[in-house]
CSV table of C-alpha atoms in Angstrom, one decimal:
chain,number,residue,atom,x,y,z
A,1,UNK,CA,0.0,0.0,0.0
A,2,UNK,CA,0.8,3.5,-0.4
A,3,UNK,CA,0.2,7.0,-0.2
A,4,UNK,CA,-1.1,8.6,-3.6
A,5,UNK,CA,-1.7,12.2,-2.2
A,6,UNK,CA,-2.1,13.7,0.8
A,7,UNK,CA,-3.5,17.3,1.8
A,8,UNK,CA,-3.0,19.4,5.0
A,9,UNK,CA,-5.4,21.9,6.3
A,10,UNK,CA,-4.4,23.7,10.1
A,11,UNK,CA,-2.7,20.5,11.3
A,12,UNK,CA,0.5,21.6,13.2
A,13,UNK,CA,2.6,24.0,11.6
A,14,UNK,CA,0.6,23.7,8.1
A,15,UNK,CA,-2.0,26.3,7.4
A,16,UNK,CA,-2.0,24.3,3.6
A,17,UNK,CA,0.0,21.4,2.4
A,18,UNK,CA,-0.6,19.0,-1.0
A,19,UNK,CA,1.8,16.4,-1.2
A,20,UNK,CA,1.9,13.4,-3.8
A,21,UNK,CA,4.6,11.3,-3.2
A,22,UNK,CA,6.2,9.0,-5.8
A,23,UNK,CA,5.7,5.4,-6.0
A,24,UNK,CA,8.6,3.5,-3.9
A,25,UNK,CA,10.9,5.5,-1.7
A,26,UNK,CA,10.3,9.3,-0.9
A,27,UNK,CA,12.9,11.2,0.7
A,28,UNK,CA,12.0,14.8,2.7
A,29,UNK,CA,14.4,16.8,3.1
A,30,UNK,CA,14.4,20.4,4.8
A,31,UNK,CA,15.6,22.9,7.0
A,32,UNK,CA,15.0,22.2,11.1
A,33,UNK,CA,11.3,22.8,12.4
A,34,UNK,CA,10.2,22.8,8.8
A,35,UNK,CA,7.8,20.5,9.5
A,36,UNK,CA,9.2,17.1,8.1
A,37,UNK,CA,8.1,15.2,10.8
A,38,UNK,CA,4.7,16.7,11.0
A,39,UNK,CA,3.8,15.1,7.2
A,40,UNK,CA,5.0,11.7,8.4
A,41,UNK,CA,3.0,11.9,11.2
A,42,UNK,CA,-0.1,12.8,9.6
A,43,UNK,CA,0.4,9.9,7.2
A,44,UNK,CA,-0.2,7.9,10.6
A,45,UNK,CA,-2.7,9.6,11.8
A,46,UNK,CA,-4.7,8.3,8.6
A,47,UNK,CA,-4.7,5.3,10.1
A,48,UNK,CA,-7.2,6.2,12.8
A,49,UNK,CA,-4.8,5.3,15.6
A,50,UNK,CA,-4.1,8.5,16.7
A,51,UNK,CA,-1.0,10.6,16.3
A,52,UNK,CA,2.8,8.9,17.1
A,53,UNK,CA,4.1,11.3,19.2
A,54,UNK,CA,1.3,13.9,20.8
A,55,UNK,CA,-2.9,13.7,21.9
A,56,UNK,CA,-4.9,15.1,18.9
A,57,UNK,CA,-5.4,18.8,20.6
A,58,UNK,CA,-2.1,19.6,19.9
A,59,UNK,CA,-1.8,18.4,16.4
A,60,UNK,CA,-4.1,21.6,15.5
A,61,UNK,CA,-2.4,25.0,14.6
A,62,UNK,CA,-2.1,27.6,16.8
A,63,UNK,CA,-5.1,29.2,16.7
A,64,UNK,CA,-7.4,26.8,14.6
A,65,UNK,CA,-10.1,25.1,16.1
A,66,UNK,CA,-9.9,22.2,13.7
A,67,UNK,CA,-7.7,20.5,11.5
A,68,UNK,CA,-8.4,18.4,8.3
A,69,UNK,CA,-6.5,15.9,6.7
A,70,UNK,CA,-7.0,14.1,3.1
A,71,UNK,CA,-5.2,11.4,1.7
A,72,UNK,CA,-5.6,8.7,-1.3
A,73,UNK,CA,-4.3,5.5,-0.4
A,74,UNK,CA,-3.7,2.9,-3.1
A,75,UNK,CA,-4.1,-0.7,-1.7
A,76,UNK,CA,-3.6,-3.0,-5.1
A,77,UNK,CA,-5.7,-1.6,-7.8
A,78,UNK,CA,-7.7,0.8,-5.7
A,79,UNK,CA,-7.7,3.9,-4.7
A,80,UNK,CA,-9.4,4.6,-1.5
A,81,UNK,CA,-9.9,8.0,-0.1
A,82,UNK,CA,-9.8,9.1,3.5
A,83,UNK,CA,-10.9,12.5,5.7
A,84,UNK,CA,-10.1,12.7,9.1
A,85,UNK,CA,-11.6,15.8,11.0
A,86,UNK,CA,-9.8,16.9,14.3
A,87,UNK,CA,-10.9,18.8,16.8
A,88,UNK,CA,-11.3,19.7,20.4
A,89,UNK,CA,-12.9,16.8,21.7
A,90,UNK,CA,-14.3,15.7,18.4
A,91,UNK,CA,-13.0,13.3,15.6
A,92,UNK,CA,-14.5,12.5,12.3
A,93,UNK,CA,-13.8,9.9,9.8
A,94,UNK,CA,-15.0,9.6,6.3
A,95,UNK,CA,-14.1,6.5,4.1
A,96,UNK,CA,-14.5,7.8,-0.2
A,97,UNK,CA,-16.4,10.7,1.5
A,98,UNK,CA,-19.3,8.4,3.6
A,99,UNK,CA,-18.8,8.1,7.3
A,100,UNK,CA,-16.2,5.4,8.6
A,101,UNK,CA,-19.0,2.6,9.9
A,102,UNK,CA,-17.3,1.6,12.8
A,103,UNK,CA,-14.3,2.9,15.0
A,104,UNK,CA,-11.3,1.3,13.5
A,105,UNK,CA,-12.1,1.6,10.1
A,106,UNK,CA,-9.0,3.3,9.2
A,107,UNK,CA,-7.2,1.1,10.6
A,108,UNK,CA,-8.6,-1.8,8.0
A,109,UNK,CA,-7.2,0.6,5.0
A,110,UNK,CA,-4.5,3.1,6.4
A,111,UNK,CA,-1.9,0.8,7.8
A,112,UNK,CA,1.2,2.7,9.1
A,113,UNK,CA,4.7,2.2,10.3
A,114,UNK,CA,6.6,5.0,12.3
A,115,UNK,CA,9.7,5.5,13.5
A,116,UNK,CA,11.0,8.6,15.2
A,117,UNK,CA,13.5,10.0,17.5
A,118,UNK,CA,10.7,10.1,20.3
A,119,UNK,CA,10.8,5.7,19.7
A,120,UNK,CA,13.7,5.2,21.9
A,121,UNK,CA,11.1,5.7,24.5
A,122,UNK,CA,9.9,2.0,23.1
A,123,UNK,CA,12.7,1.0,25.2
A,124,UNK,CA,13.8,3.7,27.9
A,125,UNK,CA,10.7,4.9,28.8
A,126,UNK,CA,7.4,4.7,30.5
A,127,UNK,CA,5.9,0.5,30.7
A,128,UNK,CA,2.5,3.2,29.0
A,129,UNK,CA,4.3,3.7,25.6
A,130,UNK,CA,5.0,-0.1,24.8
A,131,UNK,CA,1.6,-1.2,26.5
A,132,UNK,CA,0.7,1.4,23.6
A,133,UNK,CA,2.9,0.0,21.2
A,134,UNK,CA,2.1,-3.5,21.5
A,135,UNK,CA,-1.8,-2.3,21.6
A,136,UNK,CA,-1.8,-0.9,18.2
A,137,UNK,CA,-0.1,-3.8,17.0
A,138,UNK,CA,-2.9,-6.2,17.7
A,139,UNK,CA,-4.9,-3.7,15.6
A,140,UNK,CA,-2.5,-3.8,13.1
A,141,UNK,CA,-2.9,-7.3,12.2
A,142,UNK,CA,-6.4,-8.1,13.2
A,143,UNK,CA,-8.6,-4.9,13.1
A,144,UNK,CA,-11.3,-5.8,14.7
A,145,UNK,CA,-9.7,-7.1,17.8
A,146,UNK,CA,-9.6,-2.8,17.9
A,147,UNK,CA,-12.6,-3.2,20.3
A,148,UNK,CA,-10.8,-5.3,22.9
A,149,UNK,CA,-8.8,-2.4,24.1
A,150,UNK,CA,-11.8,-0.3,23.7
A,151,UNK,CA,-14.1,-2.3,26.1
A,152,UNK,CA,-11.3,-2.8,28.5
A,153,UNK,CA,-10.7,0.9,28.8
A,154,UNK,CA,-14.5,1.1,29.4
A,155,UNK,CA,-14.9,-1.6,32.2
A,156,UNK,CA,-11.6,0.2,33.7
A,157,UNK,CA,-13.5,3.5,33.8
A,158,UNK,CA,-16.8,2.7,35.1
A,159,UNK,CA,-14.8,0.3,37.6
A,160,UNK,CA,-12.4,3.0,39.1
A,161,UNK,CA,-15.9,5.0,39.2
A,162,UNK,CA,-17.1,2.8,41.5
A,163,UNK,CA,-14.3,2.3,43.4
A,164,UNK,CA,-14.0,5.7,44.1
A,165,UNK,CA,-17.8,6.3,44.9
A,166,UNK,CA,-18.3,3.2,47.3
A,167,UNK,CA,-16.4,4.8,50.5
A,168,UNK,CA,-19.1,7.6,50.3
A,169,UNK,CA,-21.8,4.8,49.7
A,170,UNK,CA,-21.0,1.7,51.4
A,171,UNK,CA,-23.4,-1.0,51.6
A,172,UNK,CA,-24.6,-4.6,50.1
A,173,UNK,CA,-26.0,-2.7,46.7
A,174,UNK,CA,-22.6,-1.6,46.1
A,175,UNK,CA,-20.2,-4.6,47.2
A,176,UNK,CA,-22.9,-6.6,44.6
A,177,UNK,CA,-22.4,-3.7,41.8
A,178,UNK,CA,-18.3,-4.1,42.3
A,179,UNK,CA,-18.5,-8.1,42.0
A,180,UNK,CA,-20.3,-7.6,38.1
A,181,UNK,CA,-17.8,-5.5,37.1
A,182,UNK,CA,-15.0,-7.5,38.7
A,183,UNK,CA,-16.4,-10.0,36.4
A,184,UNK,CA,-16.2,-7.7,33.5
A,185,UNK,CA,-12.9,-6.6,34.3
A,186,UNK,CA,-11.6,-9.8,34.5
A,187,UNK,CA,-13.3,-11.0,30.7
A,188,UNK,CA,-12.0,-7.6,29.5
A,189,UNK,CA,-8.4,-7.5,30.8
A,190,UNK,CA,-8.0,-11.6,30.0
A,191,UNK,CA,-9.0,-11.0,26.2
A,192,UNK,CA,-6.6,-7.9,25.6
A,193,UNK,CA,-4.1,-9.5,27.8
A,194,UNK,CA,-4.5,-12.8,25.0
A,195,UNK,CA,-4.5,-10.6,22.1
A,196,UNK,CA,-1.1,-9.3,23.0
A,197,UNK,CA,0.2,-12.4,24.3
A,198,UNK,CA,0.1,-13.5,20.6
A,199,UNK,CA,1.4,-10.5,18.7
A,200,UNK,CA,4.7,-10.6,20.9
A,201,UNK,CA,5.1,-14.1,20.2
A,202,UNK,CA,5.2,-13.4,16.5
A,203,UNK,CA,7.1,-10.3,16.8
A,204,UNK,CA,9.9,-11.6,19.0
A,205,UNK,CA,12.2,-13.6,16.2
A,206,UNK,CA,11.5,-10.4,13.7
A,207,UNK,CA,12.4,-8.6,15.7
A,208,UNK,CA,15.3,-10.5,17.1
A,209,UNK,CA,16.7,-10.8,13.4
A,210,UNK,CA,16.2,-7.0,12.3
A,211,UNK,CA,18.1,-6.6,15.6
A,212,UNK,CA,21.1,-8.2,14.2
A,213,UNK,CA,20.9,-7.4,10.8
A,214,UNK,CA,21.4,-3.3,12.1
A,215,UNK,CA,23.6,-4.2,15.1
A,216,UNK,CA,25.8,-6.7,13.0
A,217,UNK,CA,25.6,-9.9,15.5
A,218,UNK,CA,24.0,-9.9,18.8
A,219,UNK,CA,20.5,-11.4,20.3
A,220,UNK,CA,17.4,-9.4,21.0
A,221,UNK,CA,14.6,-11.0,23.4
A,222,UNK,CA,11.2,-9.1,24.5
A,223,UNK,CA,9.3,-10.6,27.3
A,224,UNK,CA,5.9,-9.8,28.3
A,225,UNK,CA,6.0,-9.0,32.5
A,226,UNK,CA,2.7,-9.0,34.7
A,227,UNK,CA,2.3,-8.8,38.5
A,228,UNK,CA,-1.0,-10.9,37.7
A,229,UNK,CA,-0.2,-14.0,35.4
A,230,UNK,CA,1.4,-17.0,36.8
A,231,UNK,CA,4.7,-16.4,36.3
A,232,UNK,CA,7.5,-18.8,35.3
A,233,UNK,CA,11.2,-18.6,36.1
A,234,UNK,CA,12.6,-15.7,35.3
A,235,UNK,CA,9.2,-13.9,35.6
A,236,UNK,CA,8.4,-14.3,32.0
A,237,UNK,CA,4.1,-14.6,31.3
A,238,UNK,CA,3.9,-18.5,30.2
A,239,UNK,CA,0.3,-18.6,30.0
A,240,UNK,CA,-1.6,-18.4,26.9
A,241,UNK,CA,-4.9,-19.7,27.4
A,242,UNK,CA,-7.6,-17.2,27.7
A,243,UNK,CA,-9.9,-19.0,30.2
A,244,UNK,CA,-6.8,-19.3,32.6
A,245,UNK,CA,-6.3,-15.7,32.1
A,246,UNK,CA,-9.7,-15.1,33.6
A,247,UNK,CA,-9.1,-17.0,36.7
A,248,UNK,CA,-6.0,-15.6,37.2
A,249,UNK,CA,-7.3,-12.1,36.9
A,250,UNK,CA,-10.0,-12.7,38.6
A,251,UNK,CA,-8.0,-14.4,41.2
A,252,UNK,CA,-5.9,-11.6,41.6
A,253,UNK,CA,-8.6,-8.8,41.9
A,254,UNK,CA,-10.0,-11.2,44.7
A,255,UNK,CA,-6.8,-10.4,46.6
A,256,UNK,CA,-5.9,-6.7,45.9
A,257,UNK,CA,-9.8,-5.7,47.2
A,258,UNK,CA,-8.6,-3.7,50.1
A,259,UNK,CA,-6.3,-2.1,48.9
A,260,UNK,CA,-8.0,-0.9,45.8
A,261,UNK,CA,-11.4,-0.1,47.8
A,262,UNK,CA,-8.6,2.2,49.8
A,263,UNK,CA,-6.8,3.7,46.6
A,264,UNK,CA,-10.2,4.3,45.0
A,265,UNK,CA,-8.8,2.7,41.4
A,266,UNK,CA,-7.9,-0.4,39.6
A,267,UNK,CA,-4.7,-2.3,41.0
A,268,UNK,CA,-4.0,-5.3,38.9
A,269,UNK,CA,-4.9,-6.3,35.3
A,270,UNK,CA,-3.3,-5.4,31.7
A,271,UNK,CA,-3.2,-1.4,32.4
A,272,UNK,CA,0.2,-2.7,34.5
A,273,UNK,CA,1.6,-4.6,32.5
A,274,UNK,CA,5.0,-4.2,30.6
A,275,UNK,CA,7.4,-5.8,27.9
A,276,UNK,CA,10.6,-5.8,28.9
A,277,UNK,CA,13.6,-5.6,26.1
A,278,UNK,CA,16.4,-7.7,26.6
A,279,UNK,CA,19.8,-8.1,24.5
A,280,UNK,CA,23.1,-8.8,24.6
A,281,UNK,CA,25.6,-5.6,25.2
A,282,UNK,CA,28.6,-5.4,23.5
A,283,UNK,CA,30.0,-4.5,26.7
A,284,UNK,CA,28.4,-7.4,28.8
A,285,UNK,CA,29.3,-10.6,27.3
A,286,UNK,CA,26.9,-13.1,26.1
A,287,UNK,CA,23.9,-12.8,28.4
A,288,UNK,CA,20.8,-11.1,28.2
A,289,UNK,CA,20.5,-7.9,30.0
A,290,UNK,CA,17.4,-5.7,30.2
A,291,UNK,CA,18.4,-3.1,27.5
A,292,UNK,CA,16.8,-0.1,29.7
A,293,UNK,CA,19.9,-0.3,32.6
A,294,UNK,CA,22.3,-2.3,30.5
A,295,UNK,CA,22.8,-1.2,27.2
A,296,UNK,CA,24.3,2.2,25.9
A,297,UNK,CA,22.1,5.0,23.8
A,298,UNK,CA,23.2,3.9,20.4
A,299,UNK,CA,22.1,0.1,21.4
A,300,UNK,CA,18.7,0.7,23.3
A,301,UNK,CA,17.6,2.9,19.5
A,302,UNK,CA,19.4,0.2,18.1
A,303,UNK,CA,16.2,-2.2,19.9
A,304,UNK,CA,14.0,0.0,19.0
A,305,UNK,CA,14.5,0.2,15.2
A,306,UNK,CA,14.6,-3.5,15.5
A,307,UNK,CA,11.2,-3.6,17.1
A,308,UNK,CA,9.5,-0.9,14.6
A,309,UNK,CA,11.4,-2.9,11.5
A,310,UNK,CA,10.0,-6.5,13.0
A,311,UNK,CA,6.5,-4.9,13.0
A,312,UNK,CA,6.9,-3.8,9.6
A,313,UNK,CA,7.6,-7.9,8.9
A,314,UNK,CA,5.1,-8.9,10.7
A,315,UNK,CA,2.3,-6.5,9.6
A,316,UNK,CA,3.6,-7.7,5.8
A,317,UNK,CA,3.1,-11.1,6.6
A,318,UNK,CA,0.0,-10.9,8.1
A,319,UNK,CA,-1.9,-8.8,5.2
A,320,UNK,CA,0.4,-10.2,2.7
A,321,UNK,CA,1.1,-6.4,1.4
A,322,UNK,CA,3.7,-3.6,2.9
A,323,UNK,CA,2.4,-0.9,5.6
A,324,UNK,CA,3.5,2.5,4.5
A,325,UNK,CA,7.1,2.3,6.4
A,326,UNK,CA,7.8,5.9,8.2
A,327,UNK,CA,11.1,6.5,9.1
A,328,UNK,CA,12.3,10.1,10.8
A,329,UNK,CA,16.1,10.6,11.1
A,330,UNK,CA,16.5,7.1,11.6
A,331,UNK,CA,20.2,6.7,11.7
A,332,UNK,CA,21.2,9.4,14.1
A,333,UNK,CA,22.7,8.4,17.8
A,334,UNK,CA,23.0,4.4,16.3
A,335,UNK,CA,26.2,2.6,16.9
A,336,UNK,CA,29.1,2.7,14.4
């Protein structure tokens, strides 16, 4: 697939932009703060997962109070056109100029690839960013599993609701209104938790071979962690199955009641999860260290190229056709 034109309206640093890019590789070149990065990322943005780097209120220009994007995407021999509407608080989606029928839509046509300076946060950073990472992935290459993150985020909301409300109003109504959405929570969190079980487990060798096809030799591991799975040695999540899932969970909220009905939120489940990054450091021998203490700058963007390259594989694979592959100063602060 690929981009056939794309037009900006008010989105960051545009007022007006018509691009069509060339079949095959296009290179964008410019001065800094030119706003290179801003046309890459509105590429993504096509795909209805949001922007790469920033929540949609700040992708509007200073001053606007919405911004529009167009593109043409050519997937085989069509040509499908795409309008996304942002604003404050309010998104709009149209699919050859008819509203998108469903949320995730864009996702179905618009399949994206980024990379960016900000992605060495894929392995440095917060556990929220590769939650997020791994989360769009499972869109990626099943788009309707797009409404398994969606109905957990809802059960999480309405249950920290609760849990916020019931030390104002305690009583038997209320313990009975936290067990159904225990319930919920546990069927919610078990089915995303599944869902990116899977994508990691066919991510990991892409991933592991881009890894040593930028770093020369080397091995890269990722490793899903959670504080609420039955853990094997070495704390990696061995279980796959989703029923087990929902006992554990379930399980697991069973214990953390207290403390939760004291915190007023949600304790345990996928929203604390993480995937740790492990590889071998040049400077550490042959065993696997977790890249975010042990590995130098150049090697941790190193792991994260690899991940955003293994996706590319993977998303290929999967749909049997190339993403649109974004890549934003992609060799700077690498390893020699």
């Amino acid at each position: 697939m690929r981009v056939e034109s794309l037009v900006l309206e008010d989105f960051r640093n545009y007022r007006r932009a018509h691009l069509e890019p060339s079949p095959g590789l296009n290179l964008v070149v410019g001065r800094n703060a030119q706003g290179k990065t801003n046309l890459l990322e509105a590429v993504y943005c096509l795909s209805g997962l949001g922007s790469p780097r920033s929540p949609d209120a700040a992708l509007l220009r200073e001053g606007a109070e919405r911004a529009l994007l167009h593109g043409r995407i050519r997937r085989g021999d069509r040509s499908i056109e795409l309008d996304l509407e942002l604003g404050a608080g309010r998104t709009r989606a149209l699919i050859n100029k008819a509203p998108a029928p469903r949320p995730g839509a864009l996702a179905e046509i618009a399949v994206s690839v980024f990379f960016g300076p900000d992605e060495l946060s894929l392995v440095k950073g917060s556990p929220e960013g590769r939650r997020r990472f791994l989360d769009d992935l499972v869109v990626k290459l099943r788009p309707a599993r797009g409404g398994l993150r969606r109905e957990w985020e809802r059960v999480l909301r309405q249950r920290n609701a609760l849990l916020k409300s019931i030390p104002r109003k305690p009583g038997a109504a209320a313990a009975q209104t936290l067990e159904v959405w225990d319930d919920a929570l546990a069927r919610a969190g078990a089915g995303l938790a599944a869902a990116r079980l899977e994508a990691l487990d066919q991510l990991t060798p892409l991933a592991g071979r881009r890894f040593r096809q930028v770093a020369g030799d080397g091995r890269l591991e990722l490793r899903y962690t959670s504080a609420w799975m039955d853990q094997g040695d070495g704390g990696a999540a061995e279980e796959r199955d989703e029923a087990r899932l929902v006992e554990l969970l379930s399980k697991a909220v069973v214990t953390a009641r207290t403390r939760e009905l004291e915190r007023g939120m949600s304790l345990v489940g996928p929203q604390r999860d993480d995937i740790v990054v492990r590889l071998t450091s040049s400077s550490q021998g042959d065993d696997l260290l977790d890249a975010r203490s042990h590995a130098s700058q150049g090697e941790q963007r190193t792991s994260a190229l690899a991940l955003k390259l293994g996706e590319f594989d993977l998303v290929t694979e999967t749909l049997r056709e190339e993403p649109i592959l974004l890549l934003d100063d992609v060799f700077s602060e690498l390893d020699p």
